[in-house]
Amino acid sequence: MEKLKQAVKEIAYYRHQAKFSKLHLSLIPFLSLSSSLYGALLYTRQSLYRSGFFSKNRLPVPVISVGNLTWGGNGKTPMAEFIAKRLADYGISPLILTRGYAGGDEAKMLKRHLLGGPVKVGVGANRVATANLFFEKYGYVDYRGSKFFERTYLDPKMGSHVGSQKIGAAVLDDGMQHWSLCRDLEIVMINGLMPWGNCKLLPLGPLREPLIAIKRANIAVVHHADLVLEQKLKDIKLVVQEIKESLPIFYTRMTPSYFFELRNISTKMHLGAVLDAVVLCVSAIGSPDAFVRAMEKDHYLSIDLTSVTITRFNLRTMIETPRF
């Protein structure tokens, strides 16, 4: 099964079919048919939303969507966390709405990182229903406009302290294809290491939507920019601006903050504790290659898969201004 998954990934990201094995070539007809069916369903669904047959919901607070056009490794969840923390710094209590894929690992990570702060994390496929549950519990504040509207649903038994936690904004983690919910700001994340692959729709390629969907975005963010050559960043910018010339582009990188023990996550170890050591990197993220390359680039690790030491990282997003 792993060999099959690897073959599908290689087909999606490599354009030179001359180098493909018999396994790759045998998969392409099936993947092509599946991609065509996916494209037809995608177009039908979009048409139903555009025509108004499927209705869109609007939350009573500003909504920031963080999404992407390709599968995995685009930095959506770290960006959603970064935005939520910045909103909290400005005195706005945000609600992160996440679907909770793969057993909810990302949701658990968000809750662990944001424990004790004003940021709330709602998990569920129905984002509107999840948000309404939090509005009923904490109330909400709409900061849009010069006069903001405030409404509170509070149980008297909960006490007045909950009123200070009124939700002032919602952040959609992986929200670009969640068309049933209106948003005030659309951020599209782009994996700088593997931006578009073969430019085909799933499963033949990595695209969840055609590249023209970039037109819906208000901001583009190129992730892993520090691991990419300058020319490749320029090529990505060119593709984006051919679709939407006015779209502002920013660049991010992931930097390790500290180590912590799996049995005691409150324990923090300085990164220098493993300087020049040999450790085993264990990753379940969408772009594990970027994780390893970042560690090697910063000279924190000497990678050796024969090692038996397992270390886990807490990574954070750093926003950089546009380079060009």
Coordinates of C-alpha atoms in Angstrom, one line a residue:
M1 CA 0.0 0.0 0.0
E2 CA 2.8 2.4 0.8
K3 CA 4.4 1.7 -2.5
L4 CA 1.1 2.5 -4.2
K5 CA 0.7 5.8 -2.3
Q6 CA 4.3 6.8 -3.2
A7 CA 3.6 6.0 -6.9
V8 CA 0.5 8.2 -6.9
K9 CA 2.4 11.0 -5.3
E10 CA 5.2 10.7 -7.8
I11 CA 2.7 10.9 -10.7
A12 CA 1.2 14.0 -9.2
Y13 CA 4.4 15.9 -8.8
Y14 CA 6.6 14.7 -11.7
R15 CA 5.8 15.7 -15.3
H16 CA 8.3 13.5 -17.1
Q17 CA 6.5 10.3 -17.8
A18 CA 9.5 8.8 -19.6
K19 CA 11.0 8.1 -16.1
F20 CA 7.9 6.3 -14.8
S21 CA 7.9 2.6 -14.0
K22 CA 5.3 0.1 -15.3
L23 CA 3.4 0.6 -12.0
H24 CA 3.2 4.3 -12.6
L25 CA 2.1 3.9 -16.2
S26 CA -0.6 1.3 -15.2
L27 CA -2.1 3.7 -12.7
I28 CA -2.3 6.8 -15.0
P29 CA -5.5 5.7 -16.9
F30 CA -7.4 5.0 -13.7
L31 CA -6.2 8.2 -12.1
S32 CA -7.1 10.2 -15.2
L33 CA -10.7 8.9 -15.2
S34 CA -11.0 9.6 -11.5
S35 CA -9.7 13.1 -12.0
S36 CA -12.2 13.8 -14.7
L37 CA -15.1 12.6 -12.6
Y38 CA -13.8 14.7 -9.6
G39 CA -13.6 17.8 -11.9
A40 CA -17.1 17.3 -13.1
L41 CA -18.4 16.9 -9.5
L42 CA -16.4 20.0 -8.5
Y43 CA -17.8 22.1 -11.3
T44 CA -21.4 21.0 -10.6
R45 CA -21.0 21.8 -6.9
Q46 CA -19.6 25.2 -7.6
S47 CA -22.4 25.9 -10.1
L48 CA -25.0 25.0 -7.5
Y49 CA -23.5 27.5 -5.0
R50 CA -23.2 30.2 -7.6
S51 CA -26.8 29.8 -8.7
G52 CA -28.1 30.0 -5.1
F53 CA -29.4 26.4 -5.2
F54 CA -27.1 25.7 -2.3
S55 CA -27.3 28.5 0.3
K56 CA -24.3 30.1 2.1
N57 CA -24.3 30.9 5.8
R58 CA -22.9 34.0 7.3
L59 CA -21.6 34.1 10.9
P60 CA -22.3 37.1 13.1
V61 CA -18.5 37.8 13.4
P62 CA -15.8 38.4 10.8
V63 CA -14.5 35.1 9.2
I64 CA -10.9 34.5 8.1
S65 CA -10.4 31.5 5.9
V66 CA -7.0 29.8 5.7
G67 CA -6.9 27.2 2.9
N68 CA -5.0 25.8 0.0
L69 CA -5.3 24.3 -3.5
T70 CA -3.2 21.2 -3.1
W71 CA -3.0 18.3 -0.7
G72 CA -0.9 18.5 2.5
G73 CA 2.2 20.4 3.6
N74 CA 0.9 23.9 3.0
G75 CA 1.1 25.2 6.6
K76 CA -2.7 25.9 7.0
T77 CA -3.0 24.9 10.7
P78 CA 0.1 26.7 11.9
M79 CA -1.1 29.8 10.0
A80 CA -4.6 29.5 11.6
E81 CA -2.9 29.3 15.0
F82 CA -0.7 32.3 14.2
I83 CA -3.6 34.5 13.1
A84 CA -5.7 33.5 16.2
K85 CA -2.8 34.4 18.5
R86 CA -2.4 37.8 16.8
L87 CA -6.1 38.5 17.1
A88 CA -5.9 37.6 20.8
D89 CA -3.0 40.0 21.2
Y90 CA -5.3 42.8 19.9
G91 CA -7.9 41.9 22.5
I92 CA -10.2 39.9 20.1
S93 CA -11.2 36.5 21.3
P94 CA -11.1 34.2 18.3
L95 CA -12.7 30.9 17.5
I96 CA -10.7 28.4 15.3
L97 CA -13.1 26.1 13.4
T98 CA -11.4 22.9 12.2
R99 CA -12.9 19.8 10.7
G100 CA -10.8 17.4 12.8
Y101 CA -9.3 15.1 10.1
A102 CA -7.3 11.9 11.0
G103 CA -8.6 11.5 14.5
G104 CA -8.3 15.2 15.2
D105 CA -4.6 15.3 15.7
E106 CA -4.4 18.9 14.5
A107 CA -7.3 19.9 16.7
K108 CA -5.5 18.3 19.7
M109 CA -2.3 20.2 18.8
L110 CA -4.2 23.5 18.6
K111 CA -5.8 23.0 22.0
R112 CA -2.5 22.1 23.5
H113 CA -0.7 25.1 22.1
L114 CA -3.5 27.5 23.0
L115 CA -4.4 26.0 26.4
G116 CA -5.2 28.7 29.0
G117 CA -5.6 31.5 26.5
P118 CA -8.6 33.3 25.0
V119 CA -8.5 31.3 21.7
K120 CA -11.2 28.7 21.4
V121 CA -11.1 25.6 19.2
G122 CA -14.2 24.2 17.7
V123 CA -14.1 20.7 16.0
G124 CA -16.7 19.4 13.6
A125 CA -17.6 18.9 9.9
N126 CA -20.5 21.3 10.2
R127 CA -18.6 24.5 11.0
V128 CA -21.8 26.6 11.3
A129 CA -23.3 24.3 13.8
T130 CA -20.1 24.2 15.7
A131 CA -19.7 28.0 15.7
N132 CA -23.3 28.4 17.0
L133 CA -22.6 26.2 19.9
F134 CA -19.7 28.4 21.0
F135 CA -21.8 31.6 20.4
E136 CA -24.5 30.2 22.6
K137 CA -22.0 29.4 25.3
Y138 CA -19.8 32.6 25.2
G139 CA -21.7 35.2 23.2
Y140 CA -20.2 37.2 20.4
V141 CA -19.0 40.7 19.5
D142 CA -19.1 42.0 15.9
Y143 CA -16.3 44.6 15.6
R144 CA -17.1 45.5 12.0
G145 CA -18.0 49.1 11.4
S146 CA -17.8 52.0 13.8
K147 CA -20.6 50.7 16.0
F148 CA -20.2 47.1 16.9
F149 CA -23.1 44.8 17.7
E150 CA -22.9 42.7 20.8
R151 CA -25.1 39.8 21.8
T152 CA -24.7 37.4 24.7
Y153 CA -26.3 34.0 25.4
L154 CA -25.3 33.3 29.0
D155 CA -26.4 31.0 31.7
P156 CA -26.6 33.0 34.9
K157 CA -24.9 30.1 36.7
M158 CA -21.8 30.5 34.6
G159 CA -20.9 33.9 36.1
S160 CA -20.0 37.2 34.6
H161 CA -16.4 36.2 33.8
V162 CA -17.6 34.4 30.7
G163 CA -18.8 37.7 29.2
S164 CA -15.1 38.8 28.7
Q165 CA -14.7 35.8 26.4
K166 CA -17.2 36.9 23.8
I167 CA -16.0 35.6 20.4
G168 CA -15.0 38.4 18.1
A169 CA -13.7 36.5 15.0
A170 CA -13.7 33.1 13.5
V171 CA -10.7 31.4 11.7
L172 CA -11.4 28.6 9.3
D173 CA -8.7 26.0 9.3
D174 CA -8.7 24.4 5.8
G175 CA -11.6 26.6 4.7
M176 CA -11.0 27.4 1.0
Q177 CA -13.3 24.6 -0.3
H178 CA -15.8 25.1 2.5
W179 CA -18.1 27.1 0.2
S180 CA -21.2 26.9 2.5
L181 CA -19.7 29.5 4.8
C182 CA -19.2 33.2 3.8
R183 CA -15.8 34.7 4.7
D184 CA -14.5 38.2 5.0
L185 CA -10.8 37.3 4.2
E186 CA -9.5 34.4 2.1
I187 CA -5.9 33.4 2.5
V188 CA -4.5 30.7 0.2
M189 CA -1.4 28.8 1.4
I190 CA 1.1 27.6 -1.2
N191 CA 3.8 25.0 -0.6
G192 CA 6.9 26.6 -1.9
L193 CA 8.7 23.2 -2.2
M194 CA 6.0 21.6 -4.3
P195 CA 3.5 24.3 -5.4
W196 CA 1.4 22.9 -8.3
G197 CA 2.8 19.5 -9.3
N198 CA 1.6 18.4 -12.7
C199 CA -1.3 21.0 -12.5
K200 CA -3.9 18.2 -12.6
L201 CA -6.9 17.7 -10.3
L202 CA -7.0 14.9 -7.7
P203 CA -6.1 12.1 -7.8
L204 CA -4.1 12.4 -11.1
G205 CA -2.5 15.6 -9.7
P206 CA -2.3 17.4 -6.3
L207 CA -4.9 20.1 -7.1
R208 CA -8.1 20.3 -5.1
E209 CA -9.4 23.0 -7.4
P210 CA -8.1 24.5 -10.7
L211 CA -5.5 27.2 -10.2
I212 CA -8.0 29.8 -11.4
A213 CA -9.5 29.5 -7.8
I214 CA -6.6 31.8 -6.7
K215 CA -8.8 34.7 -8.0
R216 CA -11.0 34.2 -4.9
A217 CA -8.1 34.8 -2.5
N218 CA -7.3 38.1 -0.9
I219 CA -3.8 37.1 0.2
A220 CA -1.4 34.4 -0.9
V221 CA 1.3 33.0 1.4
V222 CA 4.2 30.9 0.1
H223 CA 5.2 28.4 2.8
H224 CA 8.7 27.0 3.3
A225 CA 10.1 30.0 1.5
D226 CA 13.5 29.6 3.2
L227 CA 13.9 26.2 1.7
V228 CA 13.3 27.3 -1.9
L229 CA 15.7 28.9 -4.4
E230 CA 15.0 32.5 -5.3
Q231 CA 14.2 31.7 -8.9
K232 CA 11.5 29.2 -7.9
L233 CA 9.9 31.8 -5.6
K234 CA 9.9 34.2 -8.6
D235 CA 8.3 31.5 -10.8
I236 CA 5.5 31.0 -8.1
K237 CA 4.9 34.7 -8.0
L238 CA 4.6 34.8 -11.7
V239 CA 2.0 32.1 -11.8
V240 CA 0.0 33.7 -9.1
Q241 CA 0.1 37.2 -10.6
E242 CA -0.9 35.9 -14.0
I243 CA -4.1 34.7 -12.4
K244 CA -4.6 37.7 -10.1
E245 CA -2.1 40.5 -10.6
S246 CA -3.2 42.6 -7.6
L247 CA -2.9 39.7 -5.1
P248 CA -0.4 40.5 -2.3
I249 CA 2.1 37.7 -1.7
F250 CA 3.8 36.9 1.6
Y251 CA 6.4 34.3 2.6
T252 CA 6.7 32.1 5.7
R253 CA 9.1 29.7 7.2
M254 CA 8.8 27.1 10.0
T255 CA 11.3 27.4 12.8
P256 CA 11.7 25.1 15.8
S257 CA 11.0 26.7 19.2
Y258 CA 12.0 23.9 21.6
F259 CA 11.9 20.2 22.4
F260 CA 9.4 18.7 24.8
E261 CA 9.1 15.2 26.3
L262 CA 6.1 13.1 25.1
R263 CA 5.3 12.0 28.6
N264 CA 5.5 15.6 30.0
I265 CA 4.6 18.1 27.3
S266 CA 5.0 21.0 29.8
T267 CA 8.8 20.3 29.8
K268 CA 10.8 22.5 27.5
M269 CA 14.3 21.6 26.3
H270 CA 16.6 24.1 24.6
L271 CA 17.4 23.3 20.9
G272 CA 21.1 23.2 21.7
A273 CA 20.5 20.1 23.9
V274 CA 20.8 17.9 20.8
L275 CA 23.4 19.9 18.9
D276 CA 25.5 17.5 16.8
A277 CA 23.6 14.6 18.2
V278 CA 22.1 11.8 16.1
V279 CA 18.4 11.4 16.5
L280 CA 15.5 9.8 14.6
C281 CA 12.9 12.2 13.1
V282 CA 9.4 10.9 13.3
S283 CA 6.8 12.9 11.4
A284 CA 3.1 12.6 10.5
I285 CA 2.8 16.0 8.8
G286 CA 1.8 16.7 5.2
S287 CA 5.3 17.6 4.0
P288 CA 7.8 15.5 6.0
D289 CA 10.6 16.3 3.6
A290 CA 10.4 20.0 4.5
F291 CA 10.6 19.1 8.2
V292 CA 13.8 17.1 7.7
R293 CA 15.3 19.7 5.4
A294 CA 14.6 22.5 7.9
M295 CA 16.3 20.6 10.7
E296 CA 19.4 19.9 8.5
K297 CA 19.5 23.4 7.3
D298 CA 19.6 24.9 10.8
H299 CA 22.3 22.3 11.8
Y300 CA 20.2 21.1 14.7
L301 CA 20.3 17.4 13.7
S302 CA 22.4 14.8 12.0
I303 CA 19.8 12.6 10.4
D304 CA 20.3 8.9 10.8
L305 CA 17.3 6.5 10.4
T306 CA 19.2 3.8 12.4
S307 CA 18.9 5.8 15.6
V308 CA 16.5 4.8 18.3
T309 CA 16.1 8.2 19.9
I310 CA 12.7 9.8 19.1
T311 CA 12.3 13.6 19.5
R312 CA 9.3 15.7 18.7
F313 CA 9.2 19.4 17.8
N314 CA 6.9 22.3 18.3
L315 CA 7.0 24.5 15.2
R316 CA 5.7 28.0 14.8
T317 CA 5.1 30.2 11.8
M318 CA 7.1 33.4 11.2
I319 CA 5.6 35.9 8.8
E320 CA 8.0 37.6 6.4
T321 CA 7.3 40.6 4.2
P322 CA 7.2 40.1 0.4
R323 CA 10.7 39.7 -1.2
F324 CA 9.9 41.2 -4.6

